[in-house]
JSON list of N, CA and C in Angstrom, two decimals:
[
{"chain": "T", "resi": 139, "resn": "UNK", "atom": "N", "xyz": [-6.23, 9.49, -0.50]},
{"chain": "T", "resi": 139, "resn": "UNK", "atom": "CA", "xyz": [-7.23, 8.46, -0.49]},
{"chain": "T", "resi": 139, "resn": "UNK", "atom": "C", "xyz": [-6.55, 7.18, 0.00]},
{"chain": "T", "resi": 140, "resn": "UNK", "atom": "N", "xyz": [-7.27, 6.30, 1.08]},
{"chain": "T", "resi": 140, "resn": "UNK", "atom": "CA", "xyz": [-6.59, 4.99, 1.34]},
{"chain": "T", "resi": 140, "resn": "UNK", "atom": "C", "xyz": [-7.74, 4.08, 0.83]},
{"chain": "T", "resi": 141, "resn": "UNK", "atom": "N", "xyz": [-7.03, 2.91, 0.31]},
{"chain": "T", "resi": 141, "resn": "UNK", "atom": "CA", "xyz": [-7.64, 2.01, -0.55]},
{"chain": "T", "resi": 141, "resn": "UNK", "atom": "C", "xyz": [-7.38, 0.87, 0.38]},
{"chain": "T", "resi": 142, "resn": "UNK", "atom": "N", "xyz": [-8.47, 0.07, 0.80]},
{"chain": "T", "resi": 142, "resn": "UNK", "atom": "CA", "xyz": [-8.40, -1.63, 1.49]},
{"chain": "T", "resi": 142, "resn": "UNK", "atom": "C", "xyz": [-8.06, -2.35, 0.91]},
{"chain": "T", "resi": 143, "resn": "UNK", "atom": "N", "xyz": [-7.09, -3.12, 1.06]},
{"chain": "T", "resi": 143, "resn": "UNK", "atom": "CA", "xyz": [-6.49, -4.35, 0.22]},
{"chain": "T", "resi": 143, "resn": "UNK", "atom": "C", "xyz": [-6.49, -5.59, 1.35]},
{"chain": "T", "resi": 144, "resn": "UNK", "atom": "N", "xyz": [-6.31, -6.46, 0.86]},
{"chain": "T", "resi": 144, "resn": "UNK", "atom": "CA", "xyz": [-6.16, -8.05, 1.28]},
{"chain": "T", "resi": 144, "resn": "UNK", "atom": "C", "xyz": [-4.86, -8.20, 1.10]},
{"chain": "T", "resi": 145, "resn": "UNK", "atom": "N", "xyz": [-3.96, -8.11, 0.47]},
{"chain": "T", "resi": 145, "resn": "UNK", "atom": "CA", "xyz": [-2.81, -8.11, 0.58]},
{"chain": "T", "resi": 145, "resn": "UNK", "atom": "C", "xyz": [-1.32, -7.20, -0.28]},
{"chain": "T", "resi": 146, "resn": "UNK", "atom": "N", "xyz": [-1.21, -5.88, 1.28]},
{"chain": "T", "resi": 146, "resn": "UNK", "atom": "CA", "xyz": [-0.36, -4.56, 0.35]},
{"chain": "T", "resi": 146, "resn": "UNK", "atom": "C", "xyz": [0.64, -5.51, -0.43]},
{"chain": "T", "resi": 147, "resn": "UNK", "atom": "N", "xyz": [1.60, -6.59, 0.09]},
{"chain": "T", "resi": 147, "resn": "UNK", "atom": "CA", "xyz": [2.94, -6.88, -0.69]},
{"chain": "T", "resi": 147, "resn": "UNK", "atom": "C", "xyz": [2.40, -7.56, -2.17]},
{"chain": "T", "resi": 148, "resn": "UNK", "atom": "N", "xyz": [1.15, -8.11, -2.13]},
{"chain": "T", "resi": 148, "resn": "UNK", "atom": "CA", "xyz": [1.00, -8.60, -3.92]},
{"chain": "T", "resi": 148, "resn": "UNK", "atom": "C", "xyz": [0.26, -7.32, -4.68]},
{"chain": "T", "resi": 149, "resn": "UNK", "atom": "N", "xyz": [-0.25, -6.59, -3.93]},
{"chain": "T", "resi": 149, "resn": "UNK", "atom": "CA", "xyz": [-0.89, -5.09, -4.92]},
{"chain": "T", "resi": 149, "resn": "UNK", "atom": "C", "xyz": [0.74, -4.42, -5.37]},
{"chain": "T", "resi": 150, "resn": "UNK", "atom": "N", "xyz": [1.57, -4.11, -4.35]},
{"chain": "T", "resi": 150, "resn": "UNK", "atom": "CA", "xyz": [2.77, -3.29, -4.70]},
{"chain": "T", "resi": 150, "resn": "UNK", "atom": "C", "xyz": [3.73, -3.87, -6.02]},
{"chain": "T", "resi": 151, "resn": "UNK", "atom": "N", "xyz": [3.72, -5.57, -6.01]},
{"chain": "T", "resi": 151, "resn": "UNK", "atom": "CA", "xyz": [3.99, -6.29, -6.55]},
{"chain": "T", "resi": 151, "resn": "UNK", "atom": "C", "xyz": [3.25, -5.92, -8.32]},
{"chain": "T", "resi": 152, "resn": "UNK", "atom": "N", "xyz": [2.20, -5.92, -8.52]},
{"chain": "T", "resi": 152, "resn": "UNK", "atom": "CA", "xyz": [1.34, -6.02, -9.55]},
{"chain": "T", "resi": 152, "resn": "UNK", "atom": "C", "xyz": [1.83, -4.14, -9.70]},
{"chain": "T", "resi": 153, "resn": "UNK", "atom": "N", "xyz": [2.04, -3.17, -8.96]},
{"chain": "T", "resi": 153, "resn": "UNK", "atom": "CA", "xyz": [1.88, -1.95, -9.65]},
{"chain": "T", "resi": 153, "resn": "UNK", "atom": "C", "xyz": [3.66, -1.93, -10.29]},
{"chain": "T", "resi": 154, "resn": "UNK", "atom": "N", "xyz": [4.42, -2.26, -9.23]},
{"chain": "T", "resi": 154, "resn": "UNK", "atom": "CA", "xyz": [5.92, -2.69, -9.62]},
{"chain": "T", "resi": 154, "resn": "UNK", "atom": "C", "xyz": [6.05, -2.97, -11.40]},
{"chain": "T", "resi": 155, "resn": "UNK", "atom": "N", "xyz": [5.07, -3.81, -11.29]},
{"chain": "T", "resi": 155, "resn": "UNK", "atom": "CA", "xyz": [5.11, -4.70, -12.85]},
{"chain": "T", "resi": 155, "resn": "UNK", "atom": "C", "xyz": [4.96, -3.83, -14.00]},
{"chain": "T", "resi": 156, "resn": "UNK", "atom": "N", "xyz": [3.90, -2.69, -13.54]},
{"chain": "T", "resi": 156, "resn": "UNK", "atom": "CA", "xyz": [3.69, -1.96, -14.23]},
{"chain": "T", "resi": 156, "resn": "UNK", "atom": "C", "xyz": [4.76, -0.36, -14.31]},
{"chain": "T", "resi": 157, "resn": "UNK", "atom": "N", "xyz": [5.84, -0.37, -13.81]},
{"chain": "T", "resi": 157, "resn": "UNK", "atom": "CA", "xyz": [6.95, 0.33, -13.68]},
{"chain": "T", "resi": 157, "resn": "UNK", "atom": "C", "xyz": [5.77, 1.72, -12.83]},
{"chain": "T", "resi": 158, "resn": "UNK", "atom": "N", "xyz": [5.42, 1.53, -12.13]},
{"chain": "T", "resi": 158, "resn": "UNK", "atom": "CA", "xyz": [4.72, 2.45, -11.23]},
{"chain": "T", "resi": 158, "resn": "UNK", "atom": "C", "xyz": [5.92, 2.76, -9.60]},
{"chain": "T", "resi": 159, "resn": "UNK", "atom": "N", "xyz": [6.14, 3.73, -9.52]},
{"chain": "T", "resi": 159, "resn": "UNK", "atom": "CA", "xyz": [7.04, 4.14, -8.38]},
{"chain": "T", "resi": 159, "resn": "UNK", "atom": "C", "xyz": [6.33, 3.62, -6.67]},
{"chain": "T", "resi": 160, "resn": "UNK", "atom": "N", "xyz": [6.34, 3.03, -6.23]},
{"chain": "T", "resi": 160, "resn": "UNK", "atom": "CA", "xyz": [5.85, 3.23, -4.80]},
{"chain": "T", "resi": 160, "resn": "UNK", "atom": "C", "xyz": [6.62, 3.22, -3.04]},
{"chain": "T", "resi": 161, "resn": "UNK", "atom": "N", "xyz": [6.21, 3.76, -2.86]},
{"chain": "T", "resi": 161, "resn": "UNK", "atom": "CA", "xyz": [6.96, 3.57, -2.08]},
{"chain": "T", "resi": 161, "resn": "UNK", "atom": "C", "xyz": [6.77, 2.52, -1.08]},
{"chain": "T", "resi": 162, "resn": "UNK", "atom": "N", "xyz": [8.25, 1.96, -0.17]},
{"chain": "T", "resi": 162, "resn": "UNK", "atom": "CA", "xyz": [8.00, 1.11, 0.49]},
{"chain": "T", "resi": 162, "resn": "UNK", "atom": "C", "xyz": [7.13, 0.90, 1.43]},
{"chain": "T", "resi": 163, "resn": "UNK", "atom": "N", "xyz": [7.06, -0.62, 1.82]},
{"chain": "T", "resi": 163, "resn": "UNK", "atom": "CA", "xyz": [5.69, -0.94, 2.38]},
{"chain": "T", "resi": 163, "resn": "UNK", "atom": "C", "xyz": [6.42, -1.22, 3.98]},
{"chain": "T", "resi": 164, "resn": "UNK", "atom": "N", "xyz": [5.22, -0.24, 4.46]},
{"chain": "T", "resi": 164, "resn": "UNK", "atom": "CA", "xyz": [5.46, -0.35, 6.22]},
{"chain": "T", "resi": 164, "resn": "UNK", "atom": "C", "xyz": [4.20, -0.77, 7.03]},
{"chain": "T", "resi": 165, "resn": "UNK", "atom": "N", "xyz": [4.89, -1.33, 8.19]},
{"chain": "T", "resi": 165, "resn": "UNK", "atom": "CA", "xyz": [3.77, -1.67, 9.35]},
{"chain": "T", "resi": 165, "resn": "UNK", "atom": "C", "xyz": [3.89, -0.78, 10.37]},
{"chain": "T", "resi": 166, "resn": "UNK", "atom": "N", "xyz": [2.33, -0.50, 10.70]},
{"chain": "T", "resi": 166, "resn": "UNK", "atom": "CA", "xyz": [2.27, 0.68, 11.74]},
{"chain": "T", "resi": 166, "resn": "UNK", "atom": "C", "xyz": [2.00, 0.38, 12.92]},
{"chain": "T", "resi": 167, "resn": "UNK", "atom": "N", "xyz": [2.31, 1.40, 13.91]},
{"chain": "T", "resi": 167, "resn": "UNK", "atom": "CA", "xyz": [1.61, 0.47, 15.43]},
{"chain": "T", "resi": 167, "resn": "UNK", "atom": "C", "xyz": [0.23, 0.62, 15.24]},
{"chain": "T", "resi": 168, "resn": "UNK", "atom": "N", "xyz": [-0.58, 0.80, 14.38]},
{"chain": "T", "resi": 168, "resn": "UNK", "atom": "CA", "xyz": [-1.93, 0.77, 15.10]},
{"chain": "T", "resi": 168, "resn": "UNK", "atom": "C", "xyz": [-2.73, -0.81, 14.17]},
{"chain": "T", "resi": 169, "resn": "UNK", "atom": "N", "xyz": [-1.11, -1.55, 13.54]},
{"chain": "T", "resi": 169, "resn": "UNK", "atom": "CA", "xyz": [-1.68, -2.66, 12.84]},
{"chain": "T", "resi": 169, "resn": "UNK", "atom": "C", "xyz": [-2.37, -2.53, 11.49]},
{"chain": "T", "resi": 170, "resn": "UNK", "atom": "N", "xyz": [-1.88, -1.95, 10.74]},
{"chain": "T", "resi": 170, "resn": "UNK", "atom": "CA", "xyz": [-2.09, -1.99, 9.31]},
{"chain": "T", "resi": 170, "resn": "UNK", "atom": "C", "xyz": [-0.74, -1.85, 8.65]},
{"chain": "T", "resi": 171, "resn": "UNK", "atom": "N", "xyz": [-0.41, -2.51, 7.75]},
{"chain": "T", "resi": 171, "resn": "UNK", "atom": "CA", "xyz": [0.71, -2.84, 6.56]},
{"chain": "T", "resi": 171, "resn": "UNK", "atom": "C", "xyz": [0.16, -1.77, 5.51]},
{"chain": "T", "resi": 172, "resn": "UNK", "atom": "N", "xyz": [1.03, -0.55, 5.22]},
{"chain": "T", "resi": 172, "resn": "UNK", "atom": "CA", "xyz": [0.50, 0.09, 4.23]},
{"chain": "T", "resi": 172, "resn": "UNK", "atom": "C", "xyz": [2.03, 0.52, 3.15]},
{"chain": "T", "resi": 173, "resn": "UNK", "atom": "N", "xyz": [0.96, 1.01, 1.91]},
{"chain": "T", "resi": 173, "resn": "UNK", "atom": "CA", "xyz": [2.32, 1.64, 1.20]},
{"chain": "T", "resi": 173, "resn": "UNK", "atom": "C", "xyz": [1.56, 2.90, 0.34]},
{"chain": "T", "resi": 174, "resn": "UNK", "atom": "N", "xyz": [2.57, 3.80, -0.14]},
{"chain": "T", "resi": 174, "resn": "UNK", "atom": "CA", "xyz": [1.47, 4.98, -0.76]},
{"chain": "T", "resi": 174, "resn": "UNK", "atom": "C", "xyz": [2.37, 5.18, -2.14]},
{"chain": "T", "resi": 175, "resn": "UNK", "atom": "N", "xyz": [1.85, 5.36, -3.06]},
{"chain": "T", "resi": 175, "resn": "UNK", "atom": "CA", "xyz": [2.12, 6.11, -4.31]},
{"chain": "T", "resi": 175, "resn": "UNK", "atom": "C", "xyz": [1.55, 7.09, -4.95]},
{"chain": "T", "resi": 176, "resn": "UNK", "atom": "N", "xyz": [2.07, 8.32, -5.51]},
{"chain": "T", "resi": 176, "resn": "UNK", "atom": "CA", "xyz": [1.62, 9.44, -5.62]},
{"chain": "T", "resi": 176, "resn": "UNK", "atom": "C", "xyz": [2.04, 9.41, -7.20]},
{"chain": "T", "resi": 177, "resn": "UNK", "atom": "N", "xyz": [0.59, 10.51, -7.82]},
{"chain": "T", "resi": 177, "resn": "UNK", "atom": "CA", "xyz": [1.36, 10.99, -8.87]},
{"chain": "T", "resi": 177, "resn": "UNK", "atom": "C", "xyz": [1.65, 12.44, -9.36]},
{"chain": "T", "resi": 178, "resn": "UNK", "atom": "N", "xyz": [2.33, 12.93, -10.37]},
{"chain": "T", "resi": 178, "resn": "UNK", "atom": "CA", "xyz": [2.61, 13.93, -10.61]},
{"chain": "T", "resi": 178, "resn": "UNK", "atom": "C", "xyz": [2.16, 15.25, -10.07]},
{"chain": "T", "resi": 179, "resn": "UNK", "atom": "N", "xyz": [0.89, 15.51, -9.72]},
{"chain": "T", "resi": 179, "resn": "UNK", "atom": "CA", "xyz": [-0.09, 16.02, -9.19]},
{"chain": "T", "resi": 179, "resn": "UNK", "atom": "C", "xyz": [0.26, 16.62, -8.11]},
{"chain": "T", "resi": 180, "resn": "UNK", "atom": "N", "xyz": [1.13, 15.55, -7.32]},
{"chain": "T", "resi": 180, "resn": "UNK", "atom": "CA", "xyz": [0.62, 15.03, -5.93]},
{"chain": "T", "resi": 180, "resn": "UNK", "atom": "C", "xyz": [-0.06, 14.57, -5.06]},
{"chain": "T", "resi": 181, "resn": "UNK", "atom": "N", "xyz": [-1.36, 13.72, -6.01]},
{"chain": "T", "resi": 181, "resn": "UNK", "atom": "CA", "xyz": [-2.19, 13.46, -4.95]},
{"chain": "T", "resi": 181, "resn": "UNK", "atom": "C", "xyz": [-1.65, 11.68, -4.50]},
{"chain": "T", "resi": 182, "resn": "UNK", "atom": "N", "xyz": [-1.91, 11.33, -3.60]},
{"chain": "T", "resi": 182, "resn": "UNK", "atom": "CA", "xyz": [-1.55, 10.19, -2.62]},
{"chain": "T", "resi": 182, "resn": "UNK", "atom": "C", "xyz": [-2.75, 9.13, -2.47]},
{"chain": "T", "resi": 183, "resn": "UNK", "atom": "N", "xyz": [-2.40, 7.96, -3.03]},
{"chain": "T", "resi": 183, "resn": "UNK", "atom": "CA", "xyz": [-3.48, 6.82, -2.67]},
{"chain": "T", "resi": 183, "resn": "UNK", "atom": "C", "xyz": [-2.47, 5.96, -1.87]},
{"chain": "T", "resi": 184, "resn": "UNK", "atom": "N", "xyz": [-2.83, 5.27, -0.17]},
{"chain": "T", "resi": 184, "resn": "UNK", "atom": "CA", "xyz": [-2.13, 4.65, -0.22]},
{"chain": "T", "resi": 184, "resn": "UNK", "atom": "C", "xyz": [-2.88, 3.51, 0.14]},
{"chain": "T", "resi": 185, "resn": "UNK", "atom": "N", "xyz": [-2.74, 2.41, -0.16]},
{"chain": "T", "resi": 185, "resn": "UNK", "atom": "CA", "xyz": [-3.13, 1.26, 0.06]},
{"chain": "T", "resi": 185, "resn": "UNK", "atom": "C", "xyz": [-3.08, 0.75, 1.65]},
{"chain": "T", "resi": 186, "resn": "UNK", "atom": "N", "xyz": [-3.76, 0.19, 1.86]},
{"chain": "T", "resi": 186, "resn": "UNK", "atom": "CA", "xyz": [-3.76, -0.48, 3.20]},
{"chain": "T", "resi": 186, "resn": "UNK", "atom": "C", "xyz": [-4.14, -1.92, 3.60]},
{"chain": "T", "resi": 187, "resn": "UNK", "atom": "N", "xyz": [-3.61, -2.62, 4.70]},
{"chain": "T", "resi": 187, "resn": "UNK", "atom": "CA", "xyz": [-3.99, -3.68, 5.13]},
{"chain": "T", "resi": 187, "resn": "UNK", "atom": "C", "xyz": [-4.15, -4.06, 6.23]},
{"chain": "T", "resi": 188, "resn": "UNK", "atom": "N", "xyz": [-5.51, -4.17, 6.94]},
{"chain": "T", "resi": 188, "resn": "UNK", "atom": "CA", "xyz": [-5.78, -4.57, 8.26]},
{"chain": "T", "resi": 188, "resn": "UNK", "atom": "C", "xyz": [-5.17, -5.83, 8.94]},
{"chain": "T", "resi": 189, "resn": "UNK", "atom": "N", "xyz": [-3.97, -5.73, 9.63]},
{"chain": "T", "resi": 189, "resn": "UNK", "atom": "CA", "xyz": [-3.33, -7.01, 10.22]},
{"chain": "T", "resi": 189, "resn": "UNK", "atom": "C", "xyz": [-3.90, -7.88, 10.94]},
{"chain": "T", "resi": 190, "resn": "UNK", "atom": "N", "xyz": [-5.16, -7.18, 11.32]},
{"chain": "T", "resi": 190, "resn": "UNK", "atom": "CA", "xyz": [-6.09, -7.48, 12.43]},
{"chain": "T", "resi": 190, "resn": "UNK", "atom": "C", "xyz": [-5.61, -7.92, 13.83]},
{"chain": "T", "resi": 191, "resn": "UNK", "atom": "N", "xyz": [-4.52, -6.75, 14.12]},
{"chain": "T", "resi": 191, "resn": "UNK", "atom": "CA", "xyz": [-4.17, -6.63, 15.52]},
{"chain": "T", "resi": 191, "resn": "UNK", "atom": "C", "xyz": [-5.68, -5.93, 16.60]},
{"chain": "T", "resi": 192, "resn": "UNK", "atom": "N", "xyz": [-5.54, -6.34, 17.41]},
{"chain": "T", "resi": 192, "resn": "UNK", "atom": "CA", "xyz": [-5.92, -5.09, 18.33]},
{"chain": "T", "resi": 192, "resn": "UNK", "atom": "C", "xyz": [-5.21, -5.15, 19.50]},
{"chain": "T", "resi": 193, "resn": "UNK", "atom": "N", "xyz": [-4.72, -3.71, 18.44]},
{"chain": "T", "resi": 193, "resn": "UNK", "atom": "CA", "xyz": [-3.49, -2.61, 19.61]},
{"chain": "T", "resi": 193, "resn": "UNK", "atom": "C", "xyz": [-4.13, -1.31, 20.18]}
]
């Protein structure tokens, strides 16, 4: 599942707090800043952020 955010580095920040694992936050070429954390399961939410390139 990808989730829209306004801003991945203060969401990663706030799950951090909560000793939640995530992984680091990357920028893609197609212009979104994302990061994903999974749990036990394996299932994958990763957050996202529209840079509002157009590439």
């Amino acid at each position: 599942m990808t989730i829209g955010v306004d801003d991945v580095d203060r969401q990663v920040a706030v799950l951090k707090q909560r000793d939640l694992d995530v992984e680091a936050v990357q920028d893609t070429p197609g212009g979104f800043r994302i990061a994903a954390i999974s749990d036990p399961a394996g299932n994958i939410v990763t957050l996202a952020q529209d840079l509002g390139l157009n590439v």
